[in-house]
Amino acid sequence: MIAALPLAVDSLAVLPGILDLPLDRFRAWLGERGQPPMRVNQIRRQILANRAESFEAMSDLPKELRGELAASFAPFSTRVERHLAAADGTHKLVLRLADDRTIECVLIQDDGRATACISTQVGCGMGCVFCASGLNGVERNLTVGEMLEQLVRLRNLTATPGRLTHIVVMGMGEPLANLDALLATLAIAGDKNGLGIGARHVTISTVGLPAKMRELADSGKQYHLAVSLHAPNNSLRTRIVPTNDKTGIPAILAAADEFFEKTGRQVTYEYVVLGGLNDHLEHSRQLAGLLAGRKAHVNLIPWNDVEGLPYTRPHDDDLKRFIDTVRRAGVSVKVRKRKGAEIDAACGQLRRKVESEANHRGTETQSRKEE
Ligand code: SAH
């Protein structure tokens, strides 16, 4: 069952979002109004930790200050364009950004976990052939505030006890292409005055950018790294993941090995299973050969349909044989559970629908004008 939920009253922000305001400028702004610097944390904590969605709701602030804040800033720079909820507790949001672009993010709730899946870019520049996010390339990186707002908005939808337990950076975009802003976001998310989600509960998924994987390892944080491998040899991987042409599998595995050595955290290899394309017996043997002896885990993701793309999900028998071959080689392997399928939870799909509806409406208006 799909429920399209009524949207909270929430107008498009024309004022700058408070979460993107540099802290020194925020302190200066407060100073000009005779307010102490500690208000910065107090106000941010209200949004990040206390679920305030307006300045008016910040009852621990002087009334006049609340009014001044509301006249100069918006608590959120994004607005909820679409909110879908599935019967299994999955929520999907399409957020409209201040520059009118859209992104999406997902809340997945099961086994006492509440996981936020967030986007890091508008669109994606990696061009993986099976993925909806990259069909129109990348438009821009998201700001720290825009990434935090995804987390806050999803957290505000959680059932009791009302906190996020995990973050997966697996929405739209290539996280390591926006690494500085992502690390700043995750640092705030990990803070006890923020969302209190520790690094070990955060998974960052990458197409495999070796230099950036090293930079992430050097950040000294215990994030979990997932590498989108999707094929066990270079010629097939380059067909499926075009950036492989410049990188190549060996360089990615070497960077992943270094990540493991530096952080002690086992790397997950993601493998989208495309029926008849990368699920042959030979592919599973090659994959097992690549990963046997490495401390690695494989996550198989049967392809989620994307309208207009010519791929199929694997047959059950082929998938089972693939798993058995990899497992027999001593490599740990699992098939990713499918959540929220009925609400287009695969990367970039709902956003495409919303955008194409908007374009359609645009065309209708246009043709009416021409009549
Ligand atoms: N740019 C990052 C994050 C992508 S989304 C990366 O490449 O890892 C997280 C995972 O979902 C990636 O492994 C991605 O390849 C995969 N994915 C994207 N579209 C998919 C689809 N339609 N079906 C199944 N998996 C998909």
CSV table of N, CA and C in Angstrom, one decimal, residues 2-139:
chain,number,residue,atom,x,y,z
A,2,ILE,N,0.5,2.2,-0.8
A,2,ILE,CA,1.3,3.4,-0.8
A,2,ILE,C,0.4,4.6,-0.3
A,3,ALA,N,0.9,5.3,0.6
A,3,ALA,CA,0.2,6.5,1.1
A,3,ALA,C,0.9,7.7,0.7
A,4,ALA,N,0.2,8.6,0.0
A,4,ALA,CA,0.8,9.9,-0.3
A,4,ALA,C,0.4,10.8,0.9
A,5,LEU,N,1.3,11.2,1.7
A,5,LEU,CA,0.9,11.9,2.9
A,5,LEU,C,0.7,13.4,2.7
A,6,PRO,N,-0.2,14.0,3.5
A,6,PRO,CA,-0.3,15.5,3.4
A,6,PRO,C,1.0,16.1,3.8
A,7,LEU,N,1.4,17.2,3.1
A,7,LEU,CA,2.6,17.8,3.4
A,7,LEU,C,2.5,18.8,4.5
A,8,ALA,N,3.5,18.9,5.3
A,8,ALA,CA,3.5,20.0,6.4
A,8,ALA,C,3.5,21.3,5.7
A,9,VAL,N,2.9,22.3,6.4
A,9,VAL,CA,2.9,23.7,5.8
A,9,VAL,C,4.4,24.1,5.7
A,10,ASP,N,4.8,24.5,4.6
A,10,ASP,CA,6.2,24.5,4.3
A,10,ASP,C,6.5,25.3,3.1
A,11,SER,N,6.8,26.5,3.1
A,11,SER,CA,6.9,27.3,1.9
A,11,SER,C,8.3,27.3,1.4
A,12,LEU,N,8.5,27.5,0.1
A,12,LEU,CA,9.8,27.5,-0.5
A,12,LEU,C,10.7,28.6,0.2
A,13,ALA,N,11.8,28.3,0.7
A,13,ALA,CA,12.6,29.3,1.4
A,13,ALA,C,13.2,30.3,0.4
A,14,VAL,N,13.0,31.5,0.7
A,14,VAL,CA,13.7,32.6,-0.1
A,14,VAL,C,14.8,33.1,0.8
A,15,LEU,N,14.7,32.9,2.1
A,15,LEU,CA,15.7,33.3,3.1
A,15,LEU,C,16.8,32.2,3.1
A,16,PRO,N,18.0,32.6,3.5
A,16,PRO,CA,19.1,31.6,3.5
A,16,PRO,C,18.9,30.6,4.6
A,17,GLY,N,19.2,29.3,4.4
A,17,GLY,CA,19.0,28.3,5.4
A,17,GLY,C,20.0,28.5,6.5
A,18,ILE,N,19.6,28.3,7.7
A,18,ILE,CA,20.5,28.6,8.9
A,18,ILE,C,21.6,27.5,9.0
A,19,LEU,N,21.3,26.3,8.5
A,19,LEU,CA,22.3,25.2,8.7
A,19,LEU,C,23.5,25.4,7.8
A,20,ASP,N,23.4,26.3,6.8
A,20,ASP,CA,24.5,26.6,5.9
A,20,ASP,C,25.2,27.9,6.2
A,21,LEU,N,24.7,28.6,7.3
A,21,LEU,CA,25.3,29.8,7.7
A,21,LEU,C,26.7,29.6,8.4
A,22,PRO,N,27.8,30.1,7.9
A,22,PRO,CA,29.1,29.9,8.5
A,22,PRO,C,29.0,30.3,10.0
A,23,LEU,N,29.6,29.5,10.9
A,23,LEU,CA,29.4,29.8,12.3
A,23,LEU,C,30.0,31.1,12.7
A,24,ASP,N,31.1,31.6,12.1
A,24,ASP,CA,31.6,32.9,12.5
A,24,ASP,C,30.6,34.0,12.1
A,25,ARG,N,29.9,33.9,10.9
A,25,ARG,CA,29.0,34.9,10.5
A,25,ARG,C,27.7,34.9,11.4
A,26,PHE,N,27.4,33.7,11.8
A,26,PHE,CA,26.2,33.5,12.7
A,26,PHE,C,26.5,34.2,14.1
A,27,ARG,N,27.7,33.9,14.6
A,27,ARG,CA,28.1,34.6,15.9
A,27,ARG,C,28.1,36.1,15.7
A,28,ALA,N,28.6,36.6,14.6
A,28,ALA,CA,28.6,38.0,14.3
A,28,ALA,C,27.2,38.6,14.3
A,29,TRP,N,26.3,37.9,13.6
A,29,TRP,CA,24.9,38.3,13.4
A,29,TRP,C,24.3,38.4,14.8
A,30,LEU,N,24.6,37.4,15.7
A,30,LEU,CA,24.0,37.4,17.0
A,30,LEU,C,24.6,38.5,17.9
A,31,GLY,N,25.9,38.7,17.7
A,31,GLY,CA,26.6,39.8,18.4
A,31,GLY,C,26.0,41.2,18.2
A,32,GLU,N,25.7,41.4,16.9
A,32,GLU,CA,25.1,42.7,16.5
A,32,GLU,C,23.7,42.9,17.2
A,33,ARG,N,23.1,41.8,17.7
A,33,ARG,CA,21.8,41.9,18.4
A,33,ARG,C,22.0,41.7,19.9
A,34,GLY,N,23.2,41.8,20.3
A,34,GLY,CA,23.5,41.7,21.8
A,34,GLY,C,23.3,40.3,22.3
A,35,GLN,N,23.4,39.3,21.5
A,35,GLN,CA,23.3,37.9,21.9
A,35,GLN,C,24.6,37.2,22.0
A,36,PRO,N,24.8,36.4,23.1
A,36,PRO,CA,26.0,35.7,23.3
A,36,PRO,C,26.3,34.6,22.2
A,37,PRO,N,27.6,34.3,21.9
A,37,PRO,CA,27.9,33.3,20.9
A,37,PRO,C,27.3,31.9,21.2
A,38,MET,N,27.0,31.6,22.5
A,38,MET,CA,26.5,30.2,22.8
A,38,MET,C,25.2,30.0,22.1
A,39,ARG,N,24.5,31.0,21.7
A,39,ARG,CA,23.2,30.9,21.0
A,39,ARG,C,23.3,30.1,19.8
A,40,VAL,N,24.5,30.1,19.1
A,40,VAL,CA,24.7,29.4,17.9
A,40,VAL,C,24.4,27.9,18.1
A,41,ASN,N,25.1,27.4,19.1
A,41,ASN,CA,24.9,25.9,19.4
A,41,ASN,C,23.5,25.6,19.8
A,42,GLN,N,22.9,26.6,20.6
A,42,GLN,CA,21.6,26.4,21.2
A,42,GLN,C,20.6,26.3,20.0
A,43,ILE,N,20.7,27.2,19.0
A,43,ILE,CA,19.8,27.2,17.9
A,43,ILE,C,20.0,26.0,17.0
A,44,ARG,N,21.2,25.7,16.7
A,44,ARG,CA,21.5,24.5,15.8
A,44,ARG,C,21.0,23.2,16.5
A,45,ARG,N,21.2,23.2,17.8
A,45,ARG,CA,20.8,22.0,18.6
A,45,ARG,C,19.3,21.8,18.5
A,46,GLN,N,18.6,22.9,18.5
A,46,GLN,CA,17.1,22.9,18.5
A,46,GLN,C,16.7,22.1,17.2
A,47,ILE,N,17.4,22.4,16.1
A,47,ILE,CA,17.0,21.8,14.8
A,47,ILE,C,17.5,20.4,14.7
A,48,LEU,N,18.8,20.3,15.1
A,48,LEU,CA,19.5,19.0,14.8
A,48,LEU,C,19.0,17.9,15.9
A,49,ALA,N,18.9,18.3,17.1
A,49,ALA,CA,18.6,17.3,18.2
A,49,ALA,C,17.2,17.4,18.7
A,50,ASN,N,16.6,18.5,18.6
A,50,ASN,CA,15.3,18.7,19.3
A,50,ASN,C,14.1,18.7,18.4
A,51,ARG,N,14.3,18.5,17.1
A,51,ARG,CA,13.2,18.5,16.1
A,51,ARG,C,12.4,19.8,15.9
A,52,ALA,N,13.0,20.9,16.3
A,52,ALA,CA,12.3,22.2,16.0
A,52,ALA,C,12.3,22.4,14.5
A,53,GLU,N,11.1,22.7,14.0
A,53,GLU,CA,11.0,23.0,12.5
A,53,GLU,C,10.7,24.5,12.2
A,54,SER,N,10.7,25.3,13.3
A,54,SER,CA,10.5,26.7,13.1
A,54,SER,C,11.3,27.4,14.2
A,55,PHE,N,11.6,28.7,14.0
A,55,PHE,CA,12.3,29.4,15.1
A,55,PHE,C,11.3,29.7,16.2
A,56,GLU,N,10.1,29.9,15.8
A,56,GLU,CA,9.0,30.1,16.8
A,56,GLU,C,8.9,29.0,17.9
A,57,ALA,N,9.2,27.8,17.4
A,57,ALA,CA,9.1,26.6,18.3
A,57,ALA,C,10.3,26.5,19.3
A,58,MET,N,11.3,27.4,19.1
A,58,MET,CA,12.5,27.3,20.0
A,58,MET,C,12.2,28.1,21.3
A,59,SER,N,11.5,27.4,22.2
A,59,SER,CA,11.0,28.1,23.4
A,59,SER,C,12.1,28.5,24.4
A,60,ASP,N,13.3,28.1,24.2
A,60,ASP,CA,14.3,28.5,25.1
A,60,ASP,C,15.0,29.8,24.6
A,61,LEU,N,14.5,30.4,23.5
A,61,LEU,CA,15.1,31.6,23.0
A,61,LEU,C,14.2,32.8,23.4
A,62,PRO,N,14.8,34.0,23.6
A,62,PRO,CA,13.9,35.2,23.8
A,62,PRO,C,13.0,35.4,22.6
A,63,LYS,N,11.8,35.8,22.9
A,63,LYS,CA,10.8,35.9,21.8
A,63,LYS,C,11.2,36.8,20.7
A,64,GLU,N,11.9,37.9,21.1
A,64,GLU,CA,12.3,38.9,20.1
A,64,GLU,C,13.3,38.3,19.1
A,65,LEU,N,14.2,37.5,19.7
A,65,LEU,CA,15.3,36.9,18.9
A,65,LEU,C,14.6,35.9,17.9
A,66,ARG,N,13.6,35.2,18.3
A,66,ARG,CA,13.0,34.2,17.4
A,66,ARG,C,12.4,35.0,16.2
A,67,GLY,N,11.8,36.1,16.5
A,67,GLY,CA,11.2,36.9,15.4
A,67,GLY,C,12.3,37.4,14.5
A,68,GLU,N,13.5,37.9,15.0
A,68,GLU,CA,14.6,38.4,14.2
A,68,GLU,C,15.2,37.3,13.3
A,69,LEU,N,15.3,36.1,14.0
A,69,LEU,CA,15.8,34.9,13.2
A,69,LEU,C,14.9,34.6,12.0
A,70,ALA,N,13.6,34.6,12.3
A,70,ALA,CA,12.6,34.3,11.3
A,70,ALA,C,12.6,35.3,10.1
A,71,ALA,N,12.9,36.5,10.5
A,71,ALA,CA,12.9,37.6,9.4
A,71,ALA,C,14.2,37.5,8.5
A,72,SER,N,15.2,36.8,9.0
A,72,SER,CA,16.5,36.8,8.3
A,72,SER,C,16.9,35.4,7.7
A,73,PHE,N,16.4,34.4,8.3
A,73,PHE,CA,16.8,33.0,7.9
A,73,PHE,C,15.6,32.1,7.9
A,74,ALA,N,15.9,31.0,7.2
A,74,ALA,CA,14.9,29.9,7.2
A,74,ALA,C,15.5,28.7,8.0
A,75,PRO,N,14.7,28.0,8.8
A,75,PRO,CA,15.3,26.9,9.5
A,75,PRO,C,15.7,25.8,8.6
A,76,PHE,N,15.1,25.7,7.4
A,76,PHE,CA,15.4,24.7,6.4
A,76,PHE,C,15.5,25.5,5.0
A,77,SER,N,16.5,25.1,4.2
A,77,SER,CA,16.5,25.8,2.9
A,77,SER,C,15.8,24.9,1.9
A,78,THR,N,15.4,23.7,2.2
A,78,THR,CA,14.7,22.8,1.3
A,78,THR,C,13.2,22.7,1.7
A,79,ARG,N,12.4,22.3,0.7
A,79,ARG,CA,11.0,22.1,1.1
A,79,ARG,C,10.6,20.7,0.6
A,80,VAL,N,9.7,20.0,1.3
A,80,VAL,CA,9.3,18.7,0.9
A,80,VAL,C,8.4,18.8,-0.3
A,81,GLU,N,8.8,18.3,-1.4
A,81,GLU,CA,8.0,18.3,-2.6
A,81,GLU,C,7.1,17.1,-2.7
A,82,ARG,N,7.6,16.0,-2.2
A,82,ARG,CA,6.8,14.8,-2.3
A,82,ARG,C,7.2,13.9,-1.1
A,83,HIS,N,6.2,13.3,-0.4
A,83,HIS,CA,6.5,12.4,0.7
A,83,HIS,C,5.7,11.1,0.5
A,84,LEU,N,6.3,10.0,0.3
A,84,LEU,CA,5.6,8.7,0.1
A,84,LEU,C,6.0,7.8,1.2
A,85,ALA,N,5.0,7.1,1.7
A,85,ALA,CA,5.3,6.1,2.8
A,85,ALA,C,4.8,4.7,2.4
A,86,ALA,N,5.7,3.7,2.6
A,86,ALA,CA,5.3,2.3,2.2
A,86,ALA,C,4.8,1.6,3.5
A,87,ALA,N,4.1,0.5,3.3
A,87,ALA,CA,3.6,-0.2,4.5
A,87,ALA,C,4.7,-0.8,5.3
A,88,ASP,N,5.9,-1.0,4.7
A,88,ASP,CA,7.0,-1.6,5.5
A,88,ASP,C,7.8,-0.6,6.3
A,89,GLY,N,7.3,0.7,6.4
A,89,GLY,CA,7.9,1.7,7.3
A,89,GLY,C,8.9,2.5,6.5
A,90,THR,N,9.1,2.3,5.2
A,90,THR,CA,10.0,3.0,4.4
A,90,THR,C,9.3,4.4,4.0
A,91,HIS,N,10.1,5.4,4.1
A,91,HIS,CA,9.6,6.8,3.7
A,91,HIS,C,10.5,7.3,2.6
A,92,LYS,N,10.0,7.9,1.6
A,92,LYS,CA,10.8,8.5,0.6
A,92,LYS,C,10.4,10.0,0.5
A,93,LEU,N,11.4,10.9,0.5
A,93,LEU,CA,11.2,12.3,0.3
A,93,LEU,C,11.8,12.8,-0.9
A,94,VAL,N,11.1,13.6,-1.7
A,94,VAL,CA,11.8,14.4,-2.7
A,94,VAL,C,11.8,15.8,-2.2
A,95,LEU,N,13.0,16.4,-2.1
A,95,LEU,CA,13.2,17.7,-1.5
A,95,LEU,C,13.5,18.7,-2.6
A,96,ARG,N,12.8,19.8,-2.6
A,96,ARG,CA,13.1,20.9,-3.6
A,96,ARG,C,14.1,21.9,-2.9
A,97,LEU,N,15.2,22.1,-3.6
A,97,LEU,CA,16.3,23.0,-3.1
A,97,LEU,C,16.0,24.4,-3.4
A,98,ALA,N,16.7,25.3,-2.7
A,98,ALA,CA,16.4,26.8,-2.9
A,98,ALA,C,16.6,27.2,-4.4
A,99,ASP,N,17.4,26.5,-5.1
A,99,ASP,CA,17.6,26.9,-6.5
A,99,ASP,C,16.7,26.1,-7.5
A,100,ASP,N,15.7,25.5,-6.9
A,100,ASP,CA,14.6,24.8,-7.6
A,100,ASP,C,15.0,23.4,-8.1
A,101,ARG,N,16.2,23.0,-7.8
A,101,ARG,CA,16.5,21.6,-8.2
A,101,ARG,C,15.9,20.6,-7.2
A,102,THR,N,15.9,19.3,-7.6
A,102,THR,CA,15.3,18.4,-6.6
A,102,THR,C,16.3,17.3,-6.3
A,103,ILE,N,16.2,16.7,-5.1
A,103,ILE,CA,17.0,15.5,-4.7
A,103,ILE,C,16.0,14.6,-3.9
A,104,GLU,N,16.5,13.4,-3.6
A,104,GLU,CA,15.7,12.5,-2.8
A,104,GLU,C,16.5,11.8,-1.7
A,105,CYS,N,15.7,11.4,-0.7
A,105,CYS,CA,16.4,10.7,0.4
A,105,CYS,C,15.3,9.7,1.0
A,106,VAL,N,15.8,8.7,1.7
A,106,VAL,CA,14.9,7.6,2.1
A,106,VAL,C,15.2,7.2,3.5
A,107,LEU,N,14.1,6.9,4.3
A,107,LEU,CA,14.2,6.4,5.6
A,107,LEU,C,13.8,4.9,5.6
A,108,ILE,N,14.6,4.0,6.0
A,108,ILE,CA,14.3,2.6,6.1
A,108,ILE,C,14.3,2.1,7.5
A,109,GLN,N,13.1,1.6,7.9
A,109,GLN,CA,13.0,1.2,9.3
A,109,GLN,C,12.8,-0.3,9.4
A,110,ASP,N,13.7,-1.0,10.1
A,110,ASP,CA,13.4,-2.5,10.4
A,110,ASP,C,14.4,-2.9,11.5
A,111,ASP,N,14.0,-4.0,12.1
A,111,ASP,CA,14.7,-4.6,13.2
A,111,ASP,C,15.3,-3.6,14.2
A,112,GLY,N,14.5,-2.7,14.6
A,112,GLY,CA,14.9,-1.6,15.5
A,112,GLY,C,15.9,-0.6,15.0
A,113,ARG,N,16.1,-0.7,13.7
A,113,ARG,CA,17.0,0.3,13.1
A,113,ARG,C,16.2,1.3,12.4
A,114,ALA,N,16.8,2.5,12.3
A,114,ALA,CA,16.2,3.6,11.5
A,114,ALA,C,17.4,4.1,10.6
A,115,THR,N,17.4,3.8,9.4
A,115,THR,CA,18.5,4.1,8.5
A,115,THR,C,18.1,5.2,7.5
A,116,ALA,N,18.9,6.3,7.5
A,116,ALA,CA,18.7,7.3,6.5
A,116,ALA,C,19.6,7.1,5.3
A,117,CYS,N,19.1,7.1,4.1
A,117,CYS,CA,19.8,7.0,2.9
A,117,CYS,C,19.8,8.4,2.2
A,118,ILE,N,21.0,9.0,2.1
A,118,ILE,CA,21.1,10.4,1.7
A,118,ILE,C,21.8,10.6,0.4
A,119,SER,N,21.5,11.7,-0.3
A,119,SER,CA,22.1,12.1,-1.6
A,119,SER,C,23.3,13.1,-1.3
A,120,THR,N,24.3,13.1,-2.1
A,120,THR,CA,25.4,14.0,-1.9
A,120,THR,C,25.5,15.0,-3.1
A,121,GLN,N,24.8,14.7,-4.2
A,121,GLN,CA,24.9,15.6,-5.4
A,121,GLN,C,23.5,15.7,-6.0
A,122,VAL,N,23.3,16.7,-6.8
A,122,VAL,CA,22.1,16.8,-7.7
A,122,VAL,C,22.5,16.0,-9.0
A,123,GLY,N,21.9,14.9,-9.2
A,123,GLY,CA,22.3,14.0,-10.3
A,123,GLY,C,23.6,13.3,-10.0
A,124,CYS,N,24.3,12.8,-11.0
A,124,CYS,CA,25.5,12.1,-10.7
A,124,CYS,C,26.3,12.1,-12.0
A,125,GLY,N,27.6,12.2,-11.9
A,125,GLY,CA,28.5,12.3,-13.1
A,125,GLY,C,29.2,11.0,-13.4
A,126,MET,N,28.8,9.9,-12.7
A,126,MET,CA,29.6,8.7,-13.0
A,126,MET,C,29.1,7.9,-14.2
A,127,GLY,N,27.8,8.0,-14.5
A,127,GLY,CA,27.2,7.5,-15.7
A,127,GLY,C,27.1,5.9,-15.7
A,128,CYS,N,26.9,5.3,-14.5
A,128,CYS,CA,26.7,3.8,-14.5
A,128,CYS,C,25.5,3.5,-15.3
A,129,VAL,N,25.6,2.6,-16.2
A,129,VAL,CA,24.5,2.4,-17.3
A,129,VAL,C,23.2,2.0,-16.8
A,130,PHE,N,23.1,1.4,-15.6
A,130,PHE,CA,21.9,0.8,-15.1
A,130,PHE,C,21.2,1.7,-14.1
A,131,CYS,N,21.8,2.9,-13.8
A,131,CYS,CA,21.3,3.7,-12.6
A,131,CYS,C,20.6,4.9,-13.1
A,132,ALA,N,19.5,5.2,-12.4
A,132,ALA,CA,18.6,6.4,-12.8
A,132,ALA,C,19.2,7.7,-12.4
A,133,SER,N,20.1,7.7,-11.4
A,133,SER,CA,20.6,9.0,-10.9
A,133,SER,C,21.5,9.7,-11.9
A,134,GLY,N,22.2,9.0,-12.8
A,134,GLY,CA,23.2,9.6,-13.6
A,134,GLY,C,22.7,9.9,-15.0
A,135,LEU,N,21.4,9.6,-15.3
A,135,LEU,CA,20.9,9.7,-16.7
A,135,LEU,C,21.1,11.1,-17.3
A,136,ASN,N,21.1,12.1,-16.4
A,136,ASN,CA,21.3,13.5,-17.0
A,136,ASN,C,22.5,14.1,-16.4
A,137,GLY,N,23.5,13.3,-16.0
A,137,GLY,CA,24.7,13.9,-15.5
A,137,GLY,C,24.6,14.6,-14.2
A,138,VAL,N,25.7,15.3,-13.7
A,138,VAL,CA,25.7,15.9,-12.4
A,138,VAL,C,25.4,17.4,-12.6
A,139,GLU,N,24.6,18.0,-11.7
A,139,GLU,CA,24.3,19.4,-11.8
A,139,GLU,C,25.2,20.2,-10.8
